Amino acid sequence: MSARIGYIPLMRHTALPLLLALFLHPLPAGGEDSGDAARAAVERGEILPLARILAEVHRIHPGQMVETELEIEDGAHIYEIEILTPEGRLIEVDVDAATGAILAVDDEED
């Protein structure tokens, strides 16, 4: 079972510092307080800040960040990050929001 907590489209942003600044203030989606819920989870130490996750993912998988979601899957918080690679592939990187561990990297189909 999966629940969407936050959704942030990132089309056309290429500068990592700008992206990181955007993620310091999660935008609500899927519910009025979803951004607040994500922020509260960070403050309680349940999950890592998205800015920290994005910096590490960008280091390992460079490219243009396209979309980011925070979901709950089987009770675990998972950041799903879509990246357009320099080679033109669209990949999704799933990251454990609590530990920062990369769980999966998959090619995205439109």
N, CA, C and O atoms as a Tinker XYZ file with bonds, in Angstrom:
   440  protein
     1  N      0.837000   -1.167000    0.000000    73     2
     2  CA     0.000000    0.000000    0.000000    64     1     3
     3  C      0.886000    1.235000    0.000000    63     2     4     5
     4  O      1.903000    1.278000    0.691000    81     3
     5  N      0.501000    2.224000   -0.765000    73     3     6
     6  CA     1.317000    3.425000   -0.926000    64     5     7
     7  C      0.453000    4.659000   -0.720000    63     6     8     9
     8  O     -0.694000    4.704000   -1.163000    81     7
     9  N      1.002000    5.648000   -0.052000    73     7    10
    10  CA     0.301000    6.917000    0.153000    64     9    11
    11  C      1.226000    8.047000   -0.243000    63    10    12    13
    12  O      2.365000    8.102000    0.219000    81    11
    13  N      0.765000    8.940000   -1.081000    73    11    14
    14  CA     1.575000   10.064000   -1.519000    64    13    15
    15  C      1.530000   11.154000   -0.448000    63    14    16    17
    16  O      0.455000   11.594000   -0.039000    81    15
    17  N      2.698000   11.577000   -0.007000    73    15    18
    18  CA     2.777000   12.647000    0.980000    64    17    19
    19  C      3.075000   13.969000    0.306000    63    18    20    21
    20  O      2.435000   14.973000    0.619000    81    19
    21  N      4.016000   13.998000   -0.598000    73    19    22
    22  CA     4.385000   15.257000   -1.241000    64    21    23
    23  C      4.764000   15.036000   -2.682000    63    22    24    25
    24  O      5.308000   13.988000   -3.029000    81    23
    25  N      4.488000   15.999000   -3.517000    73    23    26
    26  CA     4.787000   15.928000   -4.938000    64    25    27
    27  C      5.301000   17.297000   -5.347000    63    26    28    29
    28  O      4.638000   18.310000   -5.125000    81    27
    29  N      6.486000   17.324000   -5.947000    73    27    30
    30  CA     7.069000   18.597000   -6.350000    64    29    31
    31  C      7.615000   18.444000   -7.761000    63    30    32    33
    32  O      8.625000   17.766000   -7.952000    81    31
    33  N      6.972000   19.061000   -8.767000    73    31    34
    34  CA     7.527000   19.000000  -10.119000    64    33    35
    35  C      8.746000   19.913000  -10.223000    63    34    36    37
    36  O      8.778000   20.994000   -9.636000    81    35
    37  N      9.754000   19.461000  -10.984000    73    35    38
    38  CA    10.996000   20.224000  -11.075000    64    37    39
    39  C     11.430000   20.493000  -12.507000    63    38    40    41
    40  O     12.622000   20.679000  -12.752000    81    39
    41  N     10.522000   20.519000  -13.443000    73    39    42
    42  CA    10.904000   20.712000  -14.834000    64    41    43
    43  C     11.649000   22.026000  -15.028000    63    42    44    45
    44  O     11.283000   23.052000  -14.453000    81    43
    45  N     12.678000   21.984000  -15.828000    73    43    46
    46  CA    13.440000   23.142000  -16.274000    64    45    47
    47  C     14.411000   23.715000  -15.250000    63    46    48    49
    48  O     15.041000   24.733000  -15.536000    81    47
    49  N     14.564000   23.115000  -14.073000    73    47    50
    50  CA    15.535000   23.606000  -13.099000    64    49    51
    51  C     16.803000   22.779000  -13.244000    63    50    52    53
    52  O     16.762000   21.552000  -13.156000    81    51
    53  N     17.932000   23.450000  -13.468000    73    51    54
    54  CA    19.167000   22.706000  -13.641000    64    53    55
    55  C     20.195000   23.021000  -12.582000    63    54    56    57
    56  O     21.142000   22.252000  -12.417000    81    55
    57  N     20.059000   24.103000  -11.863000    73    55    58
    58  CA    21.055000   24.479000  -10.873000    64    57    59
    59  C     20.751000   23.782000   -9.550000    63    58    60    61
    60  O     19.706000   24.019000   -8.944000    81    59
    61  N     21.662000   22.928000   -9.109000    73    59    62
    62  CA    21.437000   22.173000   -7.880000    64    61    63
    63  C     21.189000   23.081000   -6.675000    63    62    64    65
    64  O     20.297000   22.775000   -5.884000    81    63
    65  N     21.924000   24.180000   -6.489000    73    63    66
    66  CA    21.628000   25.030000   -5.318000    64    65    67
    67  C     20.188000   25.544000   -5.310000    63    66    68    69
    68  O     19.569000   25.614000   -4.248000    81    67
    69  N     19.657000   25.898000   -6.458000    73    67    70
    70  CA    18.274000   26.352000   -6.525000    64    69    71
    71  C     17.330000   25.217000   -6.149000    63    70    72    73
    72  O     16.368000   25.427000   -5.410000    81    71
    73  N     17.600000   24.021000   -6.650000    73    71    74
    74  CA    16.769000   22.867000   -6.309000    64    73    75
    75  C     16.787000   22.603000   -4.816000    63    74    76    77
    76  O     15.747000   22.357000   -4.207000    81    75
    77  N     17.961000   22.656000   -4.237000    73    75    78
    78  CA    18.064000   22.394000   -2.806000    64    77    79
    79  C     17.296000   23.439000   -2.009000    63    78    80    81
    80  O     16.663000   23.108000   -1.006000    81    79
    81  N     17.342000   24.673000   -2.435000    73    79    82
    82  CA    16.590000   25.720000   -1.743000    64    81    83
    83  C     15.090000   25.466000   -1.843000    63    82    84    85
    84  O     14.354000   25.679000   -0.880000    81    83
    85  N     14.643000   25.016000   -2.995000    73    83    86
    86  CA    13.226000   24.718000   -3.162000    64    85    87
    87  C     12.767000   23.621000   -2.215000    63    86    88    89
    88  O     11.651000   23.669000   -1.699000    81    87
    89  N     13.624000   22.632000   -1.985000    73    87    90
    90  CA    13.225000   21.493000   -1.177000    64    89    91
    91  C     13.311000   21.739000    0.318000    63    90    92    93
    92  O     12.881000   20.904000    1.113000    81    91
    93  N     13.853000   22.861000    0.698000    73    91    94
    94  CA    13.857000   23.178000    2.125000    64    93    95
    95  C     12.451000   23.530000    2.585000    63    94    96    97
    96  O     12.163000   23.519000    3.782000    81    95
    97  N     11.571000   23.845000    1.631000    73    95    98
    98  CA    10.189000   24.202000    1.933000    64    97    99
    99  C      9.268000   23.330000    1.092000    63    98   100   101
   100  O      8.817000   23.766000    0.032000    81    99
   101  N      8.972000   22.094000    1.542000    73    99   102
   102  CA     8.132000   21.201000    0.744000    64   101   103
   103  C      6.773000   21.818000    0.437000    63   102   104   105
   104  O      6.176000   22.488000    1.279000    81   103
   105  N      6.301000   21.585000   -0.768000    73   103   106
   106  CA     5.005000   22.094000   -1.189000    64   105   107
   107  C      3.943000   21.045000   -0.942000    63   106   108   109
   108  O      4.165000   19.870000   -1.236000    81   107
   109  N      2.791000   21.435000   -0.409000    73   107   110
   110  CA     1.746000   20.443000   -0.180000    64   109   111
   111  C      1.151000   19.943000   -1.483000    63   110   112   113
   112  O      1.026000   20.690000   -2.454000    81   111
   113  N      0.789000   18.680000   -1.491000    73   111   114
   114  CA     0.098000   18.078000   -2.629000    64   113   115
   115  C     -0.560000   16.811000   -2.136000    63   114   116   117
   116  O     -0.059000   16.156000   -1.222000    81   115
   117  N     -1.668000   16.470000   -2.733000    73   115   118
   118  CA    -2.358000   15.269000   -2.324000    64   117   119
   119  C     -3.107000   15.461000   -1.018000    63   118   120   121
   120  O     -3.686000   14.509000   -0.495000    81   119
   121  N     -3.106000   16.644000   -0.494000    73   119   122
   122  CA    -3.775000   16.951000    0.761000    64   121   123
   123  C     -3.254000   18.282000    1.264000    63   122   124   125
   124  O     -2.102000   18.638000    1.017000    81   123
   125  N     -4.092000   19.010000    1.963000    73   123   126
   126  CA    -3.715000   20.345000    2.385000    64   125   127
   127  C     -2.486000   20.369000    3.274000    63   126   128   129
   128  O     -1.684000   21.298000    3.187000    81   127
   129  N     -2.320000   19.365000    4.130000    73   127   130
   130  CA    -1.241000   19.407000    5.097000    64   129   131
   131  C     -0.108000   18.442000    4.787000    63   130   132   133
   132  O      0.690000   18.142000    5.676000    81   131
   133  N     -0.007000   17.946000    3.560000    73   131   134
   134  CA     1.022000   16.960000    3.256000    64   133   135
   135  C      2.424000   17.542000    3.383000    63   134   136   137
   136  O      3.335000   16.848000    3.834000    81   135
   137  N      2.618000   18.792000    2.998000    73   135   138
   138  CA     3.920000   19.437000    3.184000    64   137   139
   139  C      4.242000   19.579000    4.653000    63   138   140   141
   140  O      5.380000   19.369000    5.073000    81   139
   141  N      3.231000   19.940000    5.440000    73   139   142
   142  CA     3.418000   20.046000    6.885000    64   141   143
   143  C      3.752000   18.688000    7.487000    63   142   144   145
   144  O      4.582000   18.600000    8.392000    81   143
   145  N      3.117000   17.633000    6.997000    73   143   146
   146  CA     3.378000   16.288000    7.510000    64   145   147
   147  C      4.822000   15.882000    7.233000    63   146   148   149
   148  O      5.483000   15.308000    8.098000    81   147
   149  N      5.314000   16.176000    6.036000    73   147   150
   150  CA     6.697000   15.855000    5.697000    64   149   151
   151  C      7.655000   16.664000    6.559000    63   150   152   153
   152  O      8.626000   16.120000    7.086000    81   151
   153  N      7.394000   17.938000    6.705000    73   151   154
   154  CA     8.233000   18.818000    7.522000    64   153   155
   155  C      8.262000   18.330000    8.972000    63   154   156   157
   156  O      9.319000   18.307000    9.602000    81   155
   157  N      7.103000   17.941000    9.495000    73   155   158
   158  CA     7.022000   17.453000   10.870000    64   157   159
   159  C      7.810000   16.155000   11.030000    63   158   160   161
   160  O      8.463000   15.952000   12.054000    81   159
   161  N      7.756000   15.277000   10.030000    73   159   162
   162  CA     8.508000   14.015000   10.089000    64   161   163
   163  C     10.013000   14.296000   10.133000    63   162   164   165
   164  O     10.753000   13.603000   10.831000    81   163
   165  N     10.465000   15.309000    9.391000    73   163   166
   166  CA    11.877000   15.703000    9.429000    64   165   167
   167  C     12.217000   16.233000   10.817000    63   166   168   169
   168  O     13.237000   15.862000   11.397000    81   167
   169  N     11.364000   17.098000   11.346000    73   167   170
   170  CA    11.618000   17.689000   12.664000    64   169   171
   171  C     11.649000   16.629000   13.769000    63   170   172   173
   172  O     12.402000   16.767000   14.733000    81   171
   173  N     10.840000   15.576000   13.639000    73   171   174
   174  CA    10.829000   14.495000   14.626000    64   173   175
   175  C     11.997000   13.531000   14.434000    63   174   176   177
   176  O     12.208000   12.638000   15.255000    81   175
   177  N     12.753000   13.707000   13.360000    73   175   178
   178  CA    13.883000   12.827000   13.086000    64   177   179
   179  C     13.494000   11.510000   12.450000    63   178   180   181
   180  O     14.306000   10.586000   12.393000    81   179
   181  N     12.264000   11.407000   11.969000    73   179   182
   182  CA    11.802000   10.176000   11.331000    64   181   183
   183  C     12.371000   10.010000    9.923000    63   182   184   185
   184  O     12.624000    8.893000    9.473000    81   183
   185  N     12.569000   11.141000    9.233000    73   183   186
   186  CA    13.115000   11.110000    7.874000    64   185   187
   187  C     14.179000   12.190000    7.741000    63   186   188   189
   188  O     14.212000   13.148000    8.512000    81   187
   189  N     15.043000   12.018000    6.753000    73   187   190
   190  CA    16.077000   13.002000    6.460000    64   189   191
   191  C     15.500000   14.113000    5.593000    63   190   192   193
   192  O     14.552000   13.883000    4.842000    81   191
   193  N     16.061000   15.315000    5.690000    73   191   194
   194  CA    15.594000   16.403000    4.827000    64   193   195
   195  C     15.833000   16.072000    3.352000    63   194   196   197
   196  O     16.849000   15.476000    2.993000    81   195
   197  N     14.899000   16.462000    2.524000    73   195   198
   198  CA    15.007000   16.182000    1.096000    64   197   199
   199  C     16.266000   16.798000    0.500000    63   198   200   201
   200  O     16.875000   16.202000   -0.388000    81   199
   201  N     16.667000   17.967000    0.961000    73   199   202
   202  CA    17.878000   18.616000    0.434000    64   201   203
   203  C     19.095000   17.703000    0.604000    63   202   204   205
   204  O     19.926000   17.600000   -0.299000    81   203
   205  N     19.199000   17.058000    1.732000    73   203   206
   206  CA    20.321000   16.142000    1.985000    64   205   207
   207  C     20.255000   14.936000    1.050000    63   206   208   209
   208  O     21.271000   14.509000    0.503000    81   207
   209  N     19.060000   14.397000    0.875000    73   207   210
   210  CA    18.865000   13.244000   -0.012000    64   209   211
   211  C     19.221000   13.625000   -1.452000    63   210   212   213
   212  O     19.931000   12.888000   -2.137000    81   211
   213  N     18.726000   14.773000   -1.902000    73   211   214
   214  CA    18.973000   15.193000   -3.284000    64   213   215
   215  C     20.447000   15.415000   -3.566000    63   214   216   217
   216  O     20.927000   15.076000   -4.648000    81   215
   217  N     21.168000   15.978000   -2.616000    73   215   218
   218  CA    22.599000   16.209000   -2.821000    64   217   219
   219  C     23.329000   14.891000   -3.051000    63   218   220   221
   220  O     24.181000   14.794000   -3.934000    81   219
   221  N     22.996000   13.878000   -2.257000    73   219   222
   222  CA    23.651000   12.575000   -2.400000    64   221   223
   223  C     23.219000   11.872000   -3.690000    63   222   224   225
   224  O     24.052000   11.300000   -4.392000    81   223
   225  N     21.940000   11.911000   -3.998000    73   223   226
   226  CA    21.460000   11.277000   -5.234000    64   225   227
   227  C     22.085000   11.954000   -6.450000    63   226   228   229
   228  O     22.483000   11.278000   -7.398000    81   227
   229  N     22.174000   13.272000   -6.430000    73   227   230
   230  CA    22.767000   14.005000   -7.559000    64   229   231
   231  C     24.240000   13.642000   -7.728000    63   230   232   233
   232  O     24.737000   13.576000   -8.853000    81   231
   233  N     24.937000   13.409000   -6.626000    73   231   234
   234  CA    26.350000   13.019000   -6.698000    64   233   235
   235  C     26.503000   11.664000   -7.387000    63   234   236   237
   236  O     27.427000   11.469000   -8.176000    81   235
   237  N     25.603000   10.733000   -7.093000    73   235   238
   238  CA    25.690000    9.379000   -7.646000    64   237   239
   239  C     25.039000    9.278000   -9.023000    63   238   240   241
   240  O     25.532000    8.569000   -9.900000    81   239
   241  N     23.937000    9.987000   -9.205000    73   239   242
   242  CA    23.170000    9.944000  -10.458000    64   241   243
   243  C     22.969000   11.377000  -10.952000    63   242   244   245
   244  O     21.900000   11.955000  -10.751000    81   243
   245  N     23.992000   11.958000  -11.599000    73   243   246
   246  CA    23.853000   13.337000  -12.068000    64   245   247
   247  C     22.794000   13.446000  -13.157000    63   246   248   249
   248  O     22.513000   12.488000  -13.878000    81   247
   249  N     22.226000   14.614000  -13.255000    73   247   250
   250  CA    21.222000   14.882000  -14.277000    64   249   251
   251  C     20.258000   15.934000  -13.799000    63   250   252   253
   252  O     20.462000   16.563000  -12.760000    81   251
   253  N     19.218000   16.117000  -14.557000    73   251   254
   254  CA    18.195000   17.110000  -14.246000    64   253   255
   255  C     17.089000   16.457000  -13.427000    63   254   256   257
   256  O     16.443000   15.513000  -13.884000    81   255
   257  N     16.876000   16.962000  -12.219000    73   255   258
   258  CA    15.793000   16.459000  -11.390000    64   257   259
   259  C     14.478000   16.887000  -12.030000    63   258   260   261
   260  O     14.289000   18.060000  -12.351000    81   259
   261  N     13.574000   15.936000  -12.213000    73   259   262
   262  CA    12.311000   16.206000  -12.889000    64   261   263
   263  C     11.141000   16.240000  -11.912000    63   262   264   265
   264  O     10.272000   17.107000  -12.003000    81   263
   265  N     11.125000   15.287000  -10.974000    73   263   266
   266  CA     9.982000   15.182000  -10.067000    64   265   267
   267  C     10.428000   14.461000   -8.800000    63   266   268   269
   268  O     11.276000   13.569000   -8.835000    81   267
   269  N      9.838000   14.870000   -7.688000    73   267   270
   270  CA    10.132000   14.223000   -6.417000    64   269   271
   271  C      8.838000   13.983000   -5.660000    63   270   272   273
   272  O      7.968000   14.853000   -5.602000    81   271
   273  N      8.718000   12.795000   -5.081000    73   271   274
   274  CA     7.561000   12.463000   -4.251000    64   273   275
   275  C      8.053000   11.813000   -2.970000    63   274   276   277
   276  O      9.071000   11.121000   -2.957000    81   275
   277  N      7.321000   12.045000   -1.904000    73   275   278
   278  CA     7.550000   11.330000   -0.657000    64   277   279
   279  C      6.328000   10.466000   -0.434000    63   278   280   281
   280  O      5.213000   10.974000   -0.310000    81   279
   281  N      6.536000    9.157000   -0.384000    73   279   282
   282  CA     5.428000    8.224000   -0.220000    64   281   283
   283  C      5.666000    7.342000    0.989000    63   282   284   285
   284  O      6.791000    7.202000    1.469000    81   283
   285  N      4.595000    6.758000    1.466000    73   283   286
   286  CA     4.693000    5.744000    2.516000    64   285   287
   287  C      4.331000    4.419000    1.882000    63   286   288   289
   288  O      3.223000    4.244000    1.375000    81   287
   289  N      5.272000    3.484000    1.912000    73   287   290
   290  CA     5.066000    2.153000    1.350000    64   289   291
   291  C      5.329000    1.123000    2.442000    63   290   292   293
   292  O      6.447000    1.026000    2.950000    81   291
   293  N      4.315000    0.365000    2.801000    73   291   294
   294  CA     4.429000   -0.644000    3.861000    64   293   295
   295  C      4.992000   -0.054000    5.142000    63   294   296   297
   296  O      5.803000   -0.684000    5.821000    81   295
   297  N      4.559000    1.158000    5.470000    73   295   298
   298  CA     4.969000    1.816000    6.704000    64   297   299
   299  C      6.302000    2.538000    6.632000    63   298   300   301
   300  O      6.696000    3.188000    7.599000    81   299
   301  N      7.011000    2.441000    5.506000    73   299   302
   302  CA     8.311000    3.106000    5.352000    64   301   303
   303  C      8.165000    4.341000    4.464000    63   302   304   305
   304  O      7.454000    4.311000    3.460000    81   303
   305  N      8.845000    5.430000    4.841000    73   303   306
   306  CA     8.864000    6.636000    4.023000    64   305   307
   307  C      9.895000    6.453000    2.912000    63   306   308   309
   308  O     11.050000    6.114000    3.168000    81   307
   309  N      9.460000    6.682000    1.682000    73   307   310
   310  CA    10.319000    6.506000    0.506000    64   309   311
   311  C     10.283000    7.787000   -0.331000    63   310   312   313
   312  O      9.212000    8.255000   -0.719000    81   311
   313  N     11.476000    8.353000   -0.607000    73   311   314
   314  CA    11.574000    9.439000   -1.576000    64   313   315
   315  C     11.699000    8.804000   -2.952000    63   314   316   317
   316  O     12.569000    7.961000   -3.168000    81   315
   317  N     10.832000    9.202000   -3.889000    73   315   318
   318  CA    10.922000    8.759000   -5.278000    64   317   319
   319  C     11.359000    9.964000   -6.096000    63   318   320   321
   320  O     10.651000   10.968000   -6.164000    81   319
   321  N     12.524000    9.859000   -6.712000    73   319   322
   322  CA    13.126000   10.992000   -7.414000    64   321   323
   323  C     13.319000   10.608000   -8.870000    63   322   324   325
   324  O     14.024000    9.647000   -9.176000    81   323
   325  N     12.687000   11.365000   -9.774000    73   323   326
   326  CA    12.876000   11.135000  -11.207000    64   325   327
   327  C     13.967000   12.075000  -11.707000    63   326   328   329
   328  O     13.986000   13.263000  -11.389000    81   327
   329  N     14.876000   11.507000  -12.501000    73   327   330
   330  CA    16.021000   12.247000  -13.022000    64   329   331
   331  C     16.134000   12.002000  -14.517000    63   330   332   333
   332  O     16.012000   10.867000  -14.980000    81   331
   333  N     16.367000   13.061000  -15.265000    73   331   334
   334  CA    16.712000   12.947000  -16.677000    64   333   335
   335  C     18.230000   12.944000  -16.746000    63   334   336   337
   336  O     18.872000   13.952000  -16.450000    81   335
   337  N     18.807000   11.807000  -17.140000    73   335   338
   338  CA    20.262000   11.662000  -17.135000    64   337   339
   339  C     20.883000   12.439000  -18.291000    63   338   340   341
   340  O     20.186000   12.798000  -19.240000    81   339
   341  N     22.191000   12.703000  -18.220000    73   339   342
   342  CA    22.871000   13.380000  -19.339000    64   341   343
   343  C     22.748000   12.606000  -20.650000    63   342   344   345
   344  O     22.861000   13.188000  -21.729000    81   343
   345  N     22.513000   11.285000  -20.559000    73   343   346
   346  CA    22.352000   10.458000  -21.768000    64   345   347
   347  C     20.932000   10.497000  -22.312000    63   346   348   349
   348  O     20.649000    9.902000  -23.351000    81   347
   349  N     20.028000   11.198000  -21.611000    73   347   350
   350  CA    18.654000   11.322000  -22.075000    64   349   351
   351  C     17.708000   10.261000  -21.532000    63   350   352   353
   352  O     16.554000   10.203000  -21.959000    81   351
   353  N     18.158000    9.417000  -20.602000    73   351   354
   354  CA    17.286000    8.413000  -19.992000    64   353   355
   355  C     16.547000    9.037000  -18.822000    63   354   356   357
   356  O     17.096000    9.882000  -18.114000    81   355
   357  N     15.305000    8.624000  -18.616000    73   355   358
   358  CA    14.539000    9.041000  -17.454000    64   357   359
   359  C     14.587000    7.889000  -16.456000    63   358   360   361
   360  O     14.120000    6.787000  -16.745000    81   359
   361  N     15.156000    8.152000  -15.280000    73   359   362
   362  CA    15.256000    7.113000  -14.263000    64   361   363
   363  C     14.518000    7.547000  -13.009000    63   362   364   365
   364  O     14.340000    8.739000  -12.758000    81   363
   365  N     14.090000    6.565000  -12.224000    73   363   366
   366  CA    13.519000    6.835000  -10.912000    64   365   367
   367  C     14.428000    6.214000   -9.873000    63   366   368   369
   368  O     14.760000    5.030000   -9.943000    81   367
   369  N     14.827000    7.030000   -8.905000    73   367   370
   370  CA    15.672000    6.570000   -7.811000    64   369   371
   371  C     14.803000    6.550000   -6.558000    63   370   372   373
   372  O     14.275000    7.584000   -6.148000    81   371
   373  N     14.657000    5.379000   -5.951000    73   371   374
   374  CA    13.903000    5.234000   -4.708000    64   373   375
   375  C     14.891000    5.235000   -3.550000    63   374   376   377
   376  O     15.863000    4.479000   -3.545000    81   375
   377  N     14.630000    6.099000   -2.566000    73   375   378
   378  CA    15.545000    6.279000   -1.445000    64   377   379
   379  C     14.779000    6.123000   -0.138000    63   378   380   381
   380  O     13.702000    6.695000    0.029000    81   379
   381  N     15.336000    5.350000    0.784000    73   379   382
   382  CA    14.768000    5.230000    2.122000    64   381   383
   383  C     14.917000    6.596000    2.790000    63   382   384   385
   384  O     16.031000    7.067000    3.014000    81   383
   385  N     13.789000    7.225000    3.104000    73   383   386
   386  CA    13.811000    8.583000    3.645000    64   385   387
   387  C     14.398000    8.636000    5.048000    63   386   388   389
   388  O     14.867000    9.690000    5.476000    81   387
   389  N     14.382000    7.528000    5.769000    73   387   390
   390  CA    14.908000    7.506000    7.128000    64   389   391
   391  C     16.425000    7.364000    7.168000    63   390   392   393
   392  O     17.087000    7.943000    8.029000    81   391
   393  N     16.975000    6.584000    6.223000    73   391   394
   394  CA    18.409000    6.293000    6.260000    64   393   395
   395  C     19.200000    6.943000    5.134000    63   394   396   397
   396  O     20.412000    7.122000    5.255000    81   395
   397  N     18.533000    7.296000    4.044000    73   395   398
   398  CA    19.218000    7.829000    2.875000    64   397   399
   399  C     19.737000    6.747000    1.943000    63   398   400   401
   400  O     20.376000    7.059000    0.938000    81   399
   401  N     19.480000    5.492000    2.252000    73   399   402
   402  CA    19.951000    4.391000    1.406000    64   401   403
   403  C     19.159000    4.339000    0.107000    63   402   404   405
   404  O     17.931000    4.431000    0.109000    81   403
   405  N     19.878000    4.190000   -1.001000    73   403   406
   406  CA    19.224000    4.017000   -2.298000    64   405   407
   407  C     18.711000    2.583000   -2.372000    63   406   408   409
   408  O     19.468000    1.621000   -2.243000    81   407
   409  N     17.399000    2.472000   -2.585000    73   407   410
   410  CA    16.746000    1.157000   -2.603000    64   409   411
   411  C     16.643000    0.571000   -3.998000    63   410   412   413
   412  O     16.749000   -0.642000   -4.179000    81   411
   413  N     16.434000    1.442000   -4.992000    73   411   414
   414  CA    16.255000    0.965000   -6.356000    64   413   415
   415  C     16.493000    2.107000   -7.332000    63   414   416   417
   416  O     16.271000    3.278000   -7.021000    81   415
   417  N     16.950000    1.731000   -8.517000    73   415   418
   418  CA    17.089000    2.661000   -9.640000    64   417   419
   419  C     16.466000    1.972000  -10.834000    63   418   420   421
   420  O     16.922000    0.907000  -11.252000    81   419
   421  N     15.425000    2.574000  -11.385000    73   419   422
   422  CA    14.695000    1.954000  -12.487000    64   421   423
   423  C     14.560000    2.929000  -13.642000    63   422   424   425
   424  O     14.432000    4.136000  -13.437000    81   423
   425  N     14.590000    2.391000  -14.877000    73   423   426
   426  CA    14.245000    3.193000  -16.044000    64   425   427
   427  C     12.757000    3.454000  -16.022000    63   426   428   429
   428  O     11.969000    2.548000  -15.750000    81   427
   429  N     12.368000    4.666000  -16.303000    73   427   430
   430  CA    10.956000    5.040000  -16.317000    64   429   431
   431  C     10.414000    4.900000  -17.728000    63   430   432   433
   432  O     11.077000    5.239000  -18.708000    81   431
   433  N      9.219000    4.405000  -17.805000    73   431   434
   434  CA     8.489000    4.339000  -19.064000    64   433   435
   435  C      7.513000    5.497000  -19.049000    63   434   436   437
   436  O      6.680000    5.566000  -18.145000    81   435
   437  N      7.573000    6.401000  -19.996000    73   435   438
   438  CA     6.701000    7.587000  -20.044000    64   437   439
   439  C      5.780000    7.571000  -18.903000    63   438   440
   440  O      4.963000    8.480000  -18.757000    81   439
